[in-house]
Amino acid sequence: MMNNGLQAKLISYNLNGMEICASAARISTTKGNALEIFEKAKEHPKNQELIQKIFSSGHKSVIEHAVFTIALKDVSAFVEQFFIECRLASFTVKSRRYVDFSHLGYYIPEDLKEEERKQYCQYMDMLFFAYQTLLDGGIPKEDARFLLPYSFHSNFYCTLNARELIQILSAIRYGRGQGIPELQDLADQIIRQAKEVLPGVFSNLGYDSTNENSPNDSKTANHMVKVQDYATFVTPQEAGSIRLLNAPSAPLDILNTAYSVNHPDSDCIPDIGTLFTSPRPRELEQLAYSFLISDVTLSGITHIVRHRMQSIIIPSIWNINHSRFILPDTIRSDARMAEIYQQVLNQANAMTKQMSQNPVLQKYSYYYALSGNVMDIMTTINARELKHFIQLRTCRRAQWEIRKISIEILQCLRNSCPELFCFFGPGCYVNGFCPEGKMTCGNMNQVVEDFKPSKTAEVSHSAEKYC
């Protein structure tokens, strides 16, 4: 538990990345076709110099042709959350729903002195012990994980292009990640390896006033930890409530116009259902919807944010109320487990309050947040991505919190435009077959029946019906 073996390793990058980026820099102004320019770039002595010149002049798209895959080993969940908010990258994360995390360890700040380290570790060890106790008591991993602190070790893969990697590194060096030693350590490791692959760019990483990573964006030293005298609990029925903030005023007119532009021989959509048989329903992308999602857990946020095609606002974890927790039904219905859960969270609440009085421990308060803490987020998603989101997240195999959120979103959408959103639902409802193979719930006919428009009110009334 007490070994910081965090590592960011560049495990893959595209062949001839330097030459490809240099070719991209030349193609607009150089004679010859794309292949000829690339062949010349293989032996060109000024590739690095050219990339540096083009990049420094603001033409950064040329380095998007260099692609990296990074394996992040034993980093904290806080780091994971920091990275996965990057919209233009791909992530695959070790699941807390299926993997036992009781012995995977947690991050310990290296500057803690003996007494501070002892206090920090007592807090973490207490939570890991309680997590194991819940597992031993028969609580599912997906519910026991709510006790995991955001210091726990996460492992994941991240694939992204060089421009987006620089954006993340800039956010660490000069934006919301500055002042966080763990992130600085990882940035050092990544930059050292990336410079070997693309030295013309990563050798001169610096603050860019044109991006969102402004200096002093994260004021960790002056942050006040939000913690109350007593822990308060949010029920699954209260968690993840949905409010539709904005919807197109004339969605069918927009769809008809988009369809006529895409099909010049038609004045309107012959049947909205045709959009769901189209392999490229770009018309749906013209409809944008904004939602406020209240009291969603930190675990729930990870299920939402992994959908890349959305604009999402997630408050800084420094702003979380450490005293508000989810109380899942599997724990609430077991008197012994519920007592343990509530005692542990009351103790965690008291310890967080005590640690926040110490300036050294206070600056690491983001590690004290628990996966079961709740916060409000906002997102704007187009109808095509909503179709994908709802197909996956209303499925019976989805985690119960994200399923409830998805069902409530579907209810809002059906109320807003029933003619369109009556076609939305889980994969079996939309496609007429279960896409889960051997993992099917075995109740496809009932699920399809439940999500028919006439059943919409029942769907919204109780997400538990579909658990």
Coordinates of C-alpha atoms in Angstrom, one line a residue, residues 106-265:
Y106 CA -2.8 4.1 -3.1
Y107 CA -0.6 7.2 -3.7
I108 CA 1.3 8.8 -0.9
P109 CA 2.7 12.4 -1.2
E110 CA 6.4 12.2 -0.8
D111 CA 6.8 15.4 1.1
L112 CA 4.7 14.3 4.1
K113 CA 6.6 14.1 7.4
E114 CA 6.3 11.2 9.7
E115 CA 3.3 12.3 11.7
E116 CA 1.5 13.7 8.6
R117 CA 2.2 10.5 6.7
K118 CA 0.9 8.4 9.6
Q119 CA -2.4 10.4 9.6
Y120 CA -2.8 10.3 5.9
C121 CA -2.2 6.5 5.8
Q122 CA -4.6 5.9 8.7
Y123 CA -7.3 7.5 6.7
M124 CA -6.6 5.5 3.5
D125 CA -6.0 2.2 5.3
M126 CA -9.3 2.6 7.2
L127 CA -11.2 3.1 3.9
F128 CA -9.5 0.1 2.1
F129 CA -10.2 -2.1 5.1
A130 CA -13.9 -1.1 5.1
Y131 CA -14.0 -1.7 1.3
Q132 CA -12.7 -5.2 1.8
T133 CA -15.2 -5.7 4.7
L134 CA -18.0 -4.8 2.4
L135 CA -16.8 -7.3 -0.3
D136 CA -16.5 -10.0 2.3
G137 CA -20.0 -9.2 3.4
G138 CA -21.4 -9.9 -0.1
I139 CA -21.7 -6.3 -1.3
P140 CA -21.1 -6.0 -5.1
K141 CA -17.8 -4.5 -6.1
E142 CA -19.6 -1.7 -8.0
D143 CA -21.2 -0.6 -4.7
A144 CA -18.3 -1.3 -2.4
R145 CA -16.1 0.9 -4.6
F146 CA -17.9 4.0 -3.3
L147 CA -15.6 3.8 -0.3
L148 CA -12.4 4.0 -2.4
P149 CA -10.5 7.3 -1.9
Y150 CA -9.3 9.2 -4.9
S151 CA -5.7 8.2 -4.0
F152 CA -6.3 4.6 -5.0
H153 CA -4.1 3.2 -7.8
S154 CA -5.6 3.3 -11.2
N155 CA -4.2 1.7 -14.4
F156 CA -5.2 2.8 -17.9
Y157 CA -4.1 3.3 -21.5
C158 CA -4.3 6.6 -23.2
T159 CA -3.9 7.1 -27.0
L160 CA -3.7 10.6 -28.4
N161 CA -1.9 12.8 -31.0
A162 CA 1.0 15.1 -30.2
R163 CA -1.0 18.3 -30.2
E164 CA -3.4 16.9 -27.6
L165 CA -0.6 15.5 -25.5
I166 CA 1.0 19.0 -25.4
Q167 CA -2.4 20.4 -24.3
I168 CA -2.4 17.9 -21.4
L169 CA 1.2 18.6 -20.5
S170 CA 0.5 22.4 -20.6
A171 CA -2.5 21.9 -18.3
I172 CA -0.2 20.1 -15.9
R173 CA 2.7 22.6 -16.1
Y174 CA 0.8 25.9 -16.3
G175 CA -2.9 25.3 -15.7
R176 CA -5.1 23.3 -13.4
G177 CA -2.4 20.7 -12.7
Q178 CA 0.3 22.9 -11.4
G179 CA 1.2 22.4 -7.8
I180 CA 0.3 18.7 -7.9
P181 CA 3.5 16.7 -7.4
E182 CA 2.1 13.4 -8.8
L183 CA 1.1 15.1 -12.1
Q184 CA 4.4 16.9 -12.3
D185 CA 6.2 13.6 -11.9
L186 CA 4.2 12.0 -14.7
A187 CA 4.7 15.0 -17.0
D188 CA 8.5 14.7 -16.4
Q189 CA 8.4 11.0 -17.5
I190 CA 6.2 11.7 -20.5
I191 CA 8.2 14.7 -21.8
R192 CA 11.5 12.8 -21.4
Q193 CA 10.2 9.9 -23.6
A194 CA 8.3 12.1 -26.1
K195 CA 11.4 14.3 -26.7
E196 CA 13.2 11.2 -28.1
V197 CA 10.4 10.6 -30.6
L198 CA 9.5 14.2 -31.6
P199 CA 12.3 16.5 -30.2
G200 CA 11.3 19.4 -32.5
V201 CA 8.2 19.9 -30.3
F202 CA 8.6 18.5 -26.9
S203 CA 12.0 20.1 -26.4
N204 CA 10.4 23.5 -26.2
L205 CA 7.3 22.9 -24.2
G206 CA 6.2 26.3 -22.7
Y207 CA 3.3 28.3 -21.6
D208 CA 0.8 29.2 -24.4
S209 CA -1.4 32.2 -23.6
T210 CA -3.8 31.2 -26.3
N211 CA -5.0 28.0 -24.6
E212 CA -7.2 27.4 -21.6
N213 CA -4.3 26.6 -19.2
S214 CA -3.8 30.0 -17.7
P215 CA -1.2 30.4 -14.9
N216 CA -2.4 30.0 -11.3
D217 CA -5.6 28.2 -12.5
S218 CA -5.4 25.9 -9.5
K219 CA -4.8 27.7 -6.2
T220 CA -4.2 24.7 -4.0
A221 CA -2.6 26.5 -1.2
N222 CA -5.6 28.8 -0.5
H223 CA -8.3 26.2 -1.1
M224 CA -10.9 25.7 1.7
V225 CA -12.0 22.1 2.1
K226 CA -15.7 21.7 2.1
V227 CA -16.6 19.4 5.0
Q228 CA -19.5 19.6 7.4
D229 CA -19.8 18.3 11.0
Y230 CA -21.8 15.2 10.0
A231 CA -21.9 13.0 6.9
T232 CA -25.1 13.2 4.9
F233 CA -26.4 10.5 2.5
V234 CA -28.0 10.6 -0.9
T235 CA -30.3 7.7 -2.0
P236 CA -30.0 6.1 -5.4
Q237 CA -33.4 7.6 -6.2
E238 CA -32.1 11.1 -5.5
A239 CA -28.7 10.6 -7.1
G240 CA -28.2 11.6 -10.8
S241 CA -31.4 13.6 -11.2
I242 CA -31.8 15.2 -14.6
R243 CA -32.9 18.6 -15.7
L244 CA -33.1 19.4 -19.4
L245 CA -31.8 22.9 -19.6
N246 CA -31.9 23.5 -23.4
A247 CA -33.5 21.8 -26.4
P248 CA -34.1 22.9 -30.0
S249 CA -37.4 24.8 -30.3
A250 CA -38.2 23.2 -33.7
P251 CA -36.3 19.9 -33.8
L252 CA -38.4 18.3 -36.6
D253 CA -37.9 21.4 -38.8
I254 CA -34.2 21.2 -38.2
L255 CA -34.2 17.5 -39.1
N256 CA -36.2 18.1 -42.3
T257 CA -33.9 20.9 -43.3
A258 CA -30.8 18.9 -42.6
Y259 CA -32.3 15.9 -44.5
S260 CA -33.1 18.0 -47.6
V261 CA -29.6 19.5 -47.6
N262 CA -28.2 15.9 -47.4
H263 CA -30.7 14.6 -50.0
P264 CA -31.3 17.5 -52.5
D265 CA -34.1 15.5 -54.2

